[in-house]
Short mmCIF file of C-alpha atoms in Angstrom, two decimals:
data_model
loop_
_atom_site.label_atom_id
_atom_site.label_comp_id
_atom_site.label_asym_id
_atom_site.label_seq_id
_atom_site.Cartn_x
_atom_site.Cartn_y
_atom_site.Cartn_z
CA MET L 1 104.23 96.68 23.74
CA GLY L 2 104.46 93.06 24.86
CA ASP L 3 103.89 91.64 28.32
CA LYS L 4 107.63 91.05 28.69
CA GLU L 5 108.14 94.84 28.77
CA PHE L 6 105.75 95.13 31.73
CA TYR L 7 106.26 93.76 35.22
CA SER L 8 104.51 90.42 35.58
CA LYS L 9 101.39 90.35 37.75
CA PRO L 10 103.11 88.11 40.32
CA PHE L 11 106.02 90.58 40.54
CA VAL L 12 103.68 93.55 41.10
CA VAL L 13 101.91 91.64 43.88
CA LEU L 14 105.30 90.61 45.29
CA CYS L 15 106.29 94.30 45.49
CA TRP L 16 103.17 94.98 47.57
CA LEU L 17 103.95 92.06 49.86
CA ILE L 18 107.63 92.98 50.28
CA ALA L 19 106.86 96.60 51.17
CA ALA L 20 104.18 95.53 53.65
CA VAL L 21 106.87 93.63 55.62
CA GLY L 22 107.38 96.99 57.37
CA GLY L 23 104.10 96.23 59.12
CA LEU L 24 105.47 92.84 60.20
CA MET L 25 108.31 94.60 62.06
CA PHE L 26 105.86 96.92 63.81
CA GLY L 27 103.39 94.18 64.70
CA TYR L 28 106.04 91.81 66.04
CA ASP L 29 107.24 94.49 68.43
CA ILE L 30 103.72 95.28 69.66
CA GLY L 31 103.17 91.60 70.41
CA ILE L 32 106.58 90.71 71.80
CA SER L 33 106.94 93.39 74.47
CA GLY L 34 103.96 92.28 76.56
CA GLY L 35 105.00 88.64 76.52
CA VAL L 36 108.64 89.35 77.35
CA THR L 37 107.71 91.53 80.32
CA ALA L 38 105.65 88.60 81.66
CA MET L 39 108.69 86.24 81.56
CA ASP L 40 110.26 85.60 84.96
CA ASP L 41 113.84 85.37 83.58
CA PHE L 42 113.50 88.80 81.96
CA LEU L 43 112.00 90.41 85.06
CA LEU L 44 114.60 88.83 87.34
CA LYS L 45 117.46 90.24 85.25
CA PHE L 46 116.19 93.76 84.57
CA PHE L 47 113.28 94.40 86.99
CA PRO L 48 113.89 92.34 90.16
CA THR L 49 111.50 94.41 92.29
CA VAL L 50 108.65 93.68 89.88
CA TYR L 51 109.59 89.99 89.94
CA ALA L 52 109.42 90.05 93.74
CA LYS L 53 105.99 91.72 93.67
CA LYS L 54 104.76 89.17 91.15
CA LYS L 55 105.66 86.31 93.47
CA LEU L 56 103.66 87.65 96.40
CA ALA L 57 100.83 85.29 97.28
CA LYS L 58 98.02 87.85 97.36
CA GLU L 59 98.93 90.39 94.71
CA ASN L 60 96.36 92.98 93.66
CA ASN L 61 94.80 91.82 90.38
CA TYR L 62 94.87 95.29 88.85
CA CYS L 63 98.28 96.48 90.10
CA LYS L 64 100.43 93.39 89.60
CA PHE L 65 102.81 94.92 87.09
CA ASN L 66 102.46 98.60 87.90
CA ASP L 67 106.11 99.62 87.51
CA GLN L 68 107.17 102.74 85.61
CA ARG L 69 110.43 101.19 84.43
CA VAL L 70 108.62 98.24 82.83
CA GLN L 71 106.33 100.73 81.11
CA LEU L 72 109.38 102.72 79.95
CA PHE L 73 110.80 99.57 78.33
CA THR L 74 107.64 99.22 76.27
CA SER L 75 106.94 102.86 75.50
CA SER L 76 110.45 104.24 74.84
CA LEU L 77 110.25 102.80 71.32
CA TYR L 78 107.22 104.92 70.48
CA LEU L 79 108.76 108.16 71.73
CA ALA L 80 111.77 107.51 69.53
CA ALA L 81 109.50 106.70 66.59
CA LEU L 82 107.60 109.96 67.12
CA ILE L 83 110.78 112.02 66.67
CA ALA L 84 112.21 109.82 63.90
CA THR L 85 109.05 110.18 61.81
CA PHE L 86 109.80 113.84 60.97
CA PHE L 87 113.32 112.98 59.80
CA ALA L 88 111.77 110.14 57.82
CA SER L 89 109.40 112.53 56.03
CA LYS L 90 112.38 114.54 54.75
CA VAL L 91 114.20 111.40 53.60
CA CYS L 92 110.97 110.14 52.02
CA SER L 93 110.54 113.33 49.95
CA LYS L 94 114.17 113.80 48.97
CA PHE L 95 115.38 110.23 48.46
CA GLY L 96 112.14 108.29 47.93
CA ARG L 97 109.95 105.76 49.71
CA LYS L 98 112.16 102.79 48.79
CA ARG L 99 115.34 104.19 50.36
CA THR L 100 113.43 105.23 53.46
CA MET L 101 112.35 101.60 53.91
CA LEU L 102 116.00 100.56 53.56
CA VAL L 103 117.00 102.96 56.35
CA ALA L 104 114.15 101.64 58.51
CA SER L 105 115.40 98.06 58.20
CA CYS L 106 118.95 99.10 59.17
CA PHE L 107 117.73 100.85 62.32
CA MET L 108 115.62 97.81 63.21
CA LEU L 109 118.53 95.38 62.81
CA ALA L 110 120.80 97.52 65.01
CA GLY L 111 118.10 97.70 67.70
CA VAL L 112 117.46 93.96 67.58
CA ILE L 113 121.16 93.15 68.09
CA LEU L 114 121.35 95.42 71.14
CA ASN L 115 118.12 94.06 72.65
CA ALA L 116 118.97 90.40 72.17
CA ALA L 117 122.48 90.89 73.59
CA ALA L 118 121.45 93.26 76.41
CA SER L 119 123.29 92.79 79.69
CA ASN L 120 121.83 95.83 81.45
CA LEU L 121 118.83 98.16 81.31
CA VAL L 122 120.75 100.88 79.41
CA MET L 123 121.49 98.51 76.49
CA LEU L 124 117.87 97.43 76.53
CA ILE L 125 116.51 100.99 76.32
CA ILE L 126 119.03 102.10 73.65
CA GLY L 127 118.05 99.06 71.59
CA ARG L 128 114.39 100.01 71.95
CA ILE L 129 115.16 103.57 70.82
CA LEU L 130 116.89 102.27 67.68
CA LEU L 131 113.89 100.01 67.05
CA GLY L 132 111.74 103.12 67.45
CA CYS L 133 113.71 104.89 64.74
CA GLY L 134 113.11 101.90 62.49
CA VAL L 135 109.39 101.96 63.25
CA GLY L 136 109.25 105.72 62.54
CA PHE L 137 110.95 105.37 59.15
CA GLY L 138 109.00 102.23 58.24
CA ASN L 139 105.57 103.50 59.26
CA GLU L 140 106.17 106.74 57.35
CA SER L 141 107.27 105.12 54.09
CA VAL L 142 105.38 101.82 53.78
CA PRO L 143 101.75 103.08 53.78
CA LEU L 144 102.69 105.87 51.34
CA PHE L 145 104.48 103.39 49.07
CA LEU L 146 101.46 101.07 49.04
CA SER L 147 98.92 103.87 48.41
CA GLU L 148 100.99 105.36 45.59
CA ILE L 149 101.82 102.11 43.81
CA ALA L 150 98.32 100.58 44.02
CA PRO L 151 95.68 100.91 41.26
CA VAL L 152 92.90 103.23 42.47
CA LYS L 153 90.21 100.53 42.54
CA TYR L 154 92.38 98.32 44.77
CA ARG L 155 94.10 101.04 46.79
CA GLY L 156 92.26 100.26 50.01
CA ALA L 157 92.99 96.54 49.83
CA VAL L 158 96.67 97.02 48.91
CA ASN L 159 97.27 99.58 51.65
CA ILE L 160 95.64 97.30 54.23
CA LEU L 161 98.37 94.74 53.51
CA PHE L 162 100.42 96.90 55.92
CA GLN L 163 97.92 96.32 58.72
CA LEU L 164 97.57 92.64 57.74
CA TYR L 165 101.30 92.25 58.27
CA VAL L 166 101.01 94.12 61.58
CA THR L 167 98.47 91.52 62.73
CA ILE L 168 100.63 88.64 61.45
CA GLY L 169 103.57 90.15 63.34
CA ILE L 170 101.51 90.25 66.54
CA LEU L 171 100.43 86.63 66.02
CA CYS L 172 104.02 85.47 65.39
CA ALA L 173 105.17 87.33 68.50
CA ASN L 174 102.50 85.66 70.63
CA ILE L 175 103.48 82.19 69.36
CA VAL L 176 107.18 82.95 69.98
CA ASN L 177 106.34 84.20 73.49
CA TYR L 178 104.40 81.03 74.23
CA PHE L 179 107.37 78.75 73.47
CA ALA L 180 110.18 81.12 74.53
CA ALA L 181 108.71 81.35 78.04
CA GLU L 182 109.77 77.71 78.55
CA LEU L 183 113.37 78.28 77.43
CA HIS L 184 115.24 79.22 80.61
CA PRO L 185 117.09 81.51 81.08
CA TRP L 186 117.51 82.81 77.52
CA GLY L 187 113.99 82.57 76.09
CA TRP L 188 113.51 86.34 76.25
CA ARG L 189 116.69 86.86 74.17
CA LEU L 190 115.32 84.60 71.46
CA ALA L 191 111.96 86.42 71.52
CA LEU L 192 113.58 89.83 71.12
CA GLY L 193 116.18 88.61 68.61
CA LEU L 194 113.66 87.13 66.18
CA ALA L 195 112.51 90.70 65.42
CA GLY L 196 115.53 90.71 63.13
CA VAL L 197 113.80 88.33 60.69
CA PRO L 198 111.26 90.85 59.28
CA ALA L 199 113.92 93.58 59.42
CA LEU L 200 116.25 91.45 57.27
CA MET L 201 113.36 90.61 54.90
CA LEU L 202 112.66 94.33 54.37
CA LEU L 203 116.38 95.10 53.95
CA LEU L 204 116.77 92.53 51.17
CA GLY L 205 113.36 93.33 49.66
CA SER L 206 114.12 97.04 49.38
CA PHE L 207 116.75 96.17 46.74
CA VAL L 208 114.11 94.33 44.68
CA ILE L 209 111.09 96.64 44.61
CA PRO L 210 110.86 99.68 42.28
CA GLU L 211 110.44 103.24 43.53
CA THR L 212 106.89 104.58 43.21
CA PRO L 213 106.13 106.62 40.06
CA THR L 214 104.97 109.50 42.26
CA SER L 215 108.27 109.62 44.14
CA LEU L 216 110.33 109.41 40.91
CA ILE L 217 108.34 112.23 39.29
CA GLU L 218 108.53 114.26 42.52
CA GLN L 219 112.34 113.95 42.35
CA GLY L 220 112.37 115.11 38.70
CA TYR L 221 112.69 111.72 36.96
CA LEU L 222 109.63 112.18 34.73
CA ASP L 223 110.54 109.67 32.00
CA LYS L 224 111.58 107.02 34.49
CA GLY L 225 108.41 107.66 36.49
CA ARG L 226 106.28 107.07 33.40
CA VAL L 227 108.13 103.87 32.53
CA VAL L 228 107.62 102.47 36.05
CA LEU L 229 103.94 103.53 35.98
CA GLU L 230 103.42 101.67 32.69
CA LYS L 231 105.20 98.61 34.05
CA ILE L 232 103.21 98.35 37.28
CA ARG L 233 99.89 99.13 35.55
CA ARG L 234 100.83 96.71 32.72
CA THR L 235 99.57 99.09 30.02
CA LYS L 236 100.72 102.02 27.88
CA ASN L 237 97.41 103.78 28.56
CA VAL L 238 98.42 105.68 31.71
CA ASP L 239 98.07 109.24 30.42
CA ASP L 240 95.38 110.35 32.90
CA GLU L 241 97.16 109.01 35.97
CA TYR L 242 100.56 110.21 34.76
CA ASN L 243 99.24 113.73 34.10
CA GLN L 244 97.61 113.85 37.54
CA ILE L 245 100.93 112.94 39.18
CA VAL L 246 102.90 115.43 37.05
CA ASN L 247 100.42 118.25 37.78
CA ALA L 248 100.57 117.48 41.50
CA SER L 249 104.36 117.30 41.35
CA GLN L 250 104.68 120.62 39.52
CA PHE L 251 102.59 122.33 42.16
CA ALA L 252 104.49 120.55 44.95
CA ILE L 253 107.79 121.94 43.63
CA GLN L 254 106.45 125.48 44.12
CA ILE L 255 105.88 124.79 47.82
CA LYS L 256 109.18 125.67 49.49
CA SER L 257 108.02 124.90 53.04
CA PRO L 258 105.59 121.98 53.46
CA PHE L 259 105.29 122.84 57.16
CA LYS L 260 104.15 126.36 56.30
CA LYS L 261 101.78 124.94 53.72
CA LEU L 262 100.28 122.62 56.34
CA ALA L 263 99.49 125.67 58.49
CA GLN L 264 97.24 127.11 55.78
CA PRO L 265 93.45 126.56 55.86
CA SER L 266 93.33 124.31 52.78
CA SER L 267 95.61 121.80 54.51
CA ARG L 268 93.45 121.67 57.62
CA PRO L 269 90.96 118.98 56.49
CA PRO L 270 93.49 116.21 55.67
CA LEU L 271 95.72 117.22 58.60
CA VAL L 272 92.91 117.12 61.16
CA ILE L 273 91.50 113.89 59.72
CA GLY L 274 94.96 112.27 59.53
CA ILE L 275 95.87 113.13 63.12
CA LEU L 276 92.47 112.25 64.60
CA MET L 277 92.32 108.89 62.78
CA GLN L 278 95.60 107.93 64.43
CA VAL L 279 94.68 109.33 67.85
CA PHE L 280 91.31 107.60 67.78
CA GLN L 281 92.96 104.35 66.70
CA GLN L 282 94.86 104.37 70.00
CA PHE L 283 91.85 105.43 72.07
CA THR L 284 89.91 102.40 70.95
CA GLY L 285 92.06 100.74 73.62
CA ILE L 286 93.51 98.20 71.18
CA ASN L 287 97.17 98.62 72.04
CA ALA L 288 96.33 98.46 75.73
CA ILE L 289 94.90 95.01 75.07
CA MET L 290 97.57 93.86 72.59
CA PHE L 291 100.57 95.13 74.57
CA TYR L 292 99.45 93.49 77.74
CA ALA L 293 97.27 90.62 76.52
CA PRO L 294 99.27 88.18 78.67
CA VAL L 295 98.90 90.48 81.70
CA LEU L 296 95.16 90.90 81.05
CA PHE L 297 94.59 87.18 80.91
CA GLN L 298 96.64 86.64 84.05
CA THR L 299 94.45 89.26 85.69
CA VAL L 300 91.28 87.35 84.83
CA GLY L 301 92.67 84.17 86.36
CA PHE L 302 94.61 82.26 83.69
CA LYS L 303 98.15 81.05 84.39
CA ASN L 304 101.14 82.26 82.36
CA ASP L 305 101.02 79.64 79.60
CA ALA L 306 97.25 79.80 79.22
CA SER L 307 97.39 83.59 78.98
CA LEU L 308 99.90 83.46 76.13
CA LEU L 309 97.84 80.77 74.41
CA SER L 310 94.79 83.03 74.72
CA ALA L 311 96.84 85.83 73.16
CA VAL L 312 97.62 83.53 70.21
CA ILE L 313 93.88 82.99 69.75
CA ILE L 314 93.38 86.77 69.72
CA GLY L 315 96.19 87.05 67.18
CA LEU L 316 94.45 84.62 64.84
CA VAL L 317 91.20 86.57 65.15
CA ASN L 318 93.15 89.73 64.35
CA VAL L 319 94.70 88.29 61.17
CA PHE L 320 91.53 86.76 59.73
CA SER L 321 89.43 89.84 60.50
CA THR L 322 91.95 92.04 58.67
CA LEU L 323 91.44 89.81 55.63
CA VAL L 324 87.74 90.75 55.86
CA SER L 325 88.78 94.40 55.57
CA ILE L 326 90.91 93.70 52.48
CA LYS L 327 87.89 92.07 50.83
CA THR L 328 85.32 94.73 51.78
CA VAL L 329 87.00 98.15 52.05
CA ASP L 330 86.83 98.96 48.32
CA LYS L 331 83.32 97.52 48.07
CA PHE L 332 81.49 99.04 51.05
CA GLY L 333 83.77 102.03 51.66
CA ARG L 334 85.71 103.34 54.65
CA ARG L 335 82.84 104.93 56.59
CA ALA L 336 80.64 101.82 56.69
CA LEU L 337 83.40 99.67 58.20
CA LEU L 338 84.28 102.32 60.80
CA LEU L 339 80.68 102.86 61.95
CA GLN L 340 79.85 99.15 62.19
CA ALA L 341 82.99 98.61 64.26
CA CYS L 342 82.20 101.48 66.62
CA CYS L 343 78.92 99.75 67.52
CA GLN L 344 80.56 96.37 68.07
CA MET L 345 83.52 97.76 70.05
CA PHE L 346 81.30 99.93 72.26
CA ILE L 347 79.06 97.00 73.18
CA THR L 348 81.92 94.57 73.92
CA GLN L 349 83.99 97.07 75.93
CA THR L 350 80.96 97.99 78.04
CA ILE L 351 80.04 94.37 78.79
CA ILE L 352 83.66 93.51 79.71
CA GLY L 353 83.71 96.49 82.07
CA VAL L 354 80.44 95.43 83.72
CA ILE L 355 81.58 91.81 84.22
CA LEU L 356 84.93 92.82 85.73
CA THR L 357 83.36 95.49 87.94
CA ILE L 358 80.91 93.02 89.43
CA LYS L 359 82.98 89.83 89.48
CA LEU L 360 86.70 90.66 89.69
CA LYS L 361 87.89 92.16 92.96
CA ALA L 362 91.41 93.28 93.83
CA THR L 363 92.28 89.74 94.94
CA GLY L 364 90.98 86.39 93.75
CA SER L 365 90.03 85.56 90.17
CA LEU L 366 87.04 85.09 87.88
CA GLY L 367 85.19 81.83 87.64
CA ARG L 368 86.08 79.69 84.61
CA GLY L 369 82.86 80.50 82.76
CA GLU L 370 83.21 84.23 83.35
CA ALA L 371 86.88 84.21 82.28
CA ILE L 372 85.99 82.41 79.04
CA LEU L 373 83.23 84.97 78.40
CA VAL L 374 85.75 87.81 78.81
CA VAL L 375 88.08 86.12 76.32
CA LEU L 376 85.22 85.74 73.81
CA LEU L 377 84.24 89.41 74.23
CA VAL L 378 87.86 90.50 73.74
CA CYS L 379 87.95 88.41 70.53
CA LEU L 380 84.75 90.11 69.27
CA TYR L 381 86.29 93.47 70.12
CA VAL L 382 89.56 92.68 68.31
CA MET L 383 87.58 91.35 65.34
CA SER L 384 85.77 94.63 64.80
CA PHE L 385 88.92 96.71 65.31
CA ALA L 386 90.86 94.58 62.82
CA TRP L 387 88.52 95.27 59.92
CA SER L 388 88.10 98.98 60.69
CA TRP L 389 90.13 101.36 62.84
CA GLY L 390 93.25 99.20 62.63
CA PRO L 391 93.80 99.26 58.87
CA LEU L 392 91.83 102.43 58.07
CA GLY L 393 93.79 104.46 60.62
CA TRP L 394 96.75 104.03 58.26
CA LEU L 395 94.88 103.96 54.93
CA ILE L 396 92.87 107.19 55.20
CA PRO L 397 95.76 109.54 56.13
CA SER L 398 97.93 108.02 53.37
CA GLU L 399 95.33 108.75 50.65
CA THR L 400 94.00 112.19 51.60
CA PHE L 401 97.03 114.53 51.51
CA PRO L 402 97.97 116.27 48.21
CA LEU L 403 101.50 115.55 46.99
CA GLU L 404 102.99 118.86 48.16
CA THR L 405 102.25 118.02 51.81
CA ARG L 406 101.93 114.22 51.60
CA THR L 407 105.11 113.08 53.35
CA THR L 408 105.06 115.93 55.89
CA GLY L 409 101.33 115.63 56.60
CA PHE L 410 101.56 111.87 56.91
CA ALA L 411 104.51 112.38 59.28
CA PHE L 412 102.19 114.35 61.58
CA ALA L 413 99.68 111.51 61.40
CA VAL L 414 102.29 108.82 62.15
CA SER L 415 103.87 110.86 64.94
CA SER L 416 100.43 111.36 66.48
CA ASN L 417 100.02 107.59 66.45
CA MET L 418 103.40 107.16 68.14
CA LEU L 419 102.72 109.90 70.70
CA PHE L 420 99.43 108.42 71.80
CA THR L 421 100.78 104.87 71.63
CA PHE L 422 103.53 106.12 73.97
CA ILE L 423 101.00 107.76 76.28
CA ILE L 424 98.76 104.68 76.38
CA ALA L 425 101.72 102.30 76.81
CA GLN L 426 103.21 104.42 79.59
CA ALA L 427 99.92 105.07 81.35
CA PHE L 428 97.95 101.85 80.82
CA LEU L 429 99.30 99.85 83.76
CA SER L 430 98.88 102.82 86.09
CA MET L 431 95.37 103.44 84.72
CA LEU L 432 94.54 99.75 85.23
CA CYS L 433 95.77 100.01 88.80
CA HIS L 434 93.68 103.08 89.62
CA LEU L 435 90.61 102.78 87.37
CA GLN L 436 90.55 98.97 87.59
CA ALA L 437 87.65 97.68 85.47
CA GLY L 438 86.63 101.29 84.82
CA ILE L 439 89.37 101.47 82.18
CA PHE L 440 87.03 99.67 79.77
CA PHE L 441 84.35 102.34 80.28
CA PHE L 442 87.01 104.97 79.62
CA PHE L 443 87.77 103.49 76.20
CA ALA L 444 84.07 102.82 75.46
CA ALA L 445 83.34 106.53 75.93
CA TRP L 446 86.02 107.38 73.36
CA ILE L 447 84.52 104.91 70.89
CA LEU L 448 81.23 106.81 71.15
CA VAL L 449 83.05 110.06 70.30
CA MET L 450 84.75 108.35 67.35
CA GLY L 451 81.44 107.20 65.90
CA LEU L 452 80.07 110.75 65.96
CA PHE L 453 83.27 111.99 64.33
CA VAL L 454 82.86 109.53 61.44
CA ILE L 455 79.18 110.41 60.93
CA PHE L 456 79.71 114.17 60.70
CA PHE L 457 83.30 114.84 59.62
CA LEU L 458 84.85 111.91 57.75
CA PRO L 459 84.25 111.94 53.95
CA GLU L 460 84.31 108.79 51.81
CA THR L 461 87.46 108.28 49.71
CA LYS L 462 86.57 104.97 48.05
CA ASN L 463 87.52 104.89 44.31
CA VAL L 464 88.85 108.48 44.33
CA PRO L 465 92.29 108.88 42.62
CA ILE L 466 94.85 109.91 45.22
CA ASP L 467 95.78 113.12 43.37
CA ASP L 468 92.14 114.06 42.78
CA VAL L 469 91.02 114.10 46.42
CA ILE L 470 90.86 117.90 46.77
CA GLU L 471 88.27 118.37 44.02
CA ARG L 472 86.23 115.23 44.59
CA VAL L 473 86.34 114.94 48.38
CA TRP L 474 87.30 118.04 50.34
CA LYS L 475 85.54 120.58 48.08
CA GLN L 476 82.33 118.52 48.19
CA HIS L 477 82.15 117.99 51.97
CA TRP L 478 79.58 120.07 53.88
CA PHE L 479 82.04 121.12 56.59
CA TRP L 480 85.54 120.97 55.07
CA LYS L 481 84.75 122.78 51.78
CA LYS L 482 84.84 126.18 53.48
CA TYR L 483 88.58 125.73 54.17
CA MET L 484 89.54 124.91 50.60
CA ASP L 485 89.41 128.40 49.05
CA CYS L 486 90.93 130.37 51.92
CA ASP L 487 94.62 130.28 50.96
CA ASP L 488 96.63 133.17 49.62
CA ASP L 489 97.99 130.91 46.85
CA ASP L 490 95.95 129.58 43.97
CA ILE L 491 95.78 125.95 45.09
CA GLY L 492 92.08 125.60 44.41
CA GLN L 493 92.36 126.90 40.85
CA HIS L 494 95.41 124.76 40.19
CA TYR L 495 93.70 121.53 41.15
CA ALA L 496 90.44 122.52 39.50
CA ASN L 497 92.26 123.15 36.21
CA SER L 498 94.34 119.97 36.39
CA SER L 499 91.26 117.93 37.25
CA LYS L 500 89.37 119.34 34.25
CA GLN L 501 92.32 118.60 31.95
CA ASP L 502 92.53 115.00 33.22
CA HIS L 503 88.84 114.36 32.58
CA VAL L 504 88.69 115.89 29.09
#
């Protein structure tokens, strides 16, 4: 079989990059909302009382933007995404990952049009809800697509392209915010409207990329699934991987209710790990910092423009540190990156909390040297998050579920992310107002818990085929193995037999 009958290497890589654009949509929204809510034109039109408070001469540093409606603007998207994720899991299983990405881009475009053209708060919130549906469908399908289409030895790096695009989206949003803030009175419309660019890229790209072999085989297209597998692997020698997918698919077909299956003991390890990875990702405090980076930097004494410029610097740190993860995740493994980051994040969060507790009162601002130190510490914090809990929070849940519960189980993981993103987004400004600098100690305590969780309960999945995780990961783990043989069905025997056949 000649090379012309395979996909070219550049095309395979292009497929990875196109799919990962779903992360660009998500990241742009994370970055844009904080900057837009700091723009005077936006506040004056939709939140005049907050604008009036902002203009007071001696505003409390920690309570400047403590308004529930502003928080609702930011967090309504994540509540919508939480609900949409479960519909997305059904679409993902029945119609494939590729079509689910297409639906995601359509939702995003509709939301962008409403947001950019908004004349009242109702239009704004409805637009955010549609964006949330797009995020739910995109975040469900893209990480699964990347994990299923990637070769096993590069699966970590390929999946992390999603998080890399998230960080690029945040960076782009911060740059747009910086310049849009000077465009009166329509700068905020431009900032919100440019979210349509990644949505349009994903819409067009979803017509170019192939469906994953796993999804095709799951839908009953065995021959087509094998052809696509050979094309993306660029070899005829795919028997082992093909047989693993077929075996997993045959067992998945027997499972009539994935939700019921998830309730059984053997599904507990990936479900608990998947949900906790996403919950812990939020309780690092990262979205609190990224949502409101402009607000944080205003709080420590920078003016509006300088705060957005500082957020751009953080965005660059985020992007380049994620590249470190792509380079190292399949070399050092998932656990090593997570544990190193826990140490670095704990130290930086604690020092930031100490500095603000001692130096930043309710009124006034930090000295220039102290403010610069806080910015540097935030950069060190973001750096460690970006090569660990950021990308691995999406990677690990996407590679640990067996096929029969993969889309449904991953939906629980994604919805957990959205739920706790919603909670943090809705509560952060109020927490900042009441806890003040203590909010950093709150997140530091969670980071300590996360480190212990990794040490005792998170197994290593580096270089393990995605459909071989039960035998090689869960059944070998000191704690989780006791759950694997407790089901009424014969799941353990099925995977044991298929694993033996694949390795003969």
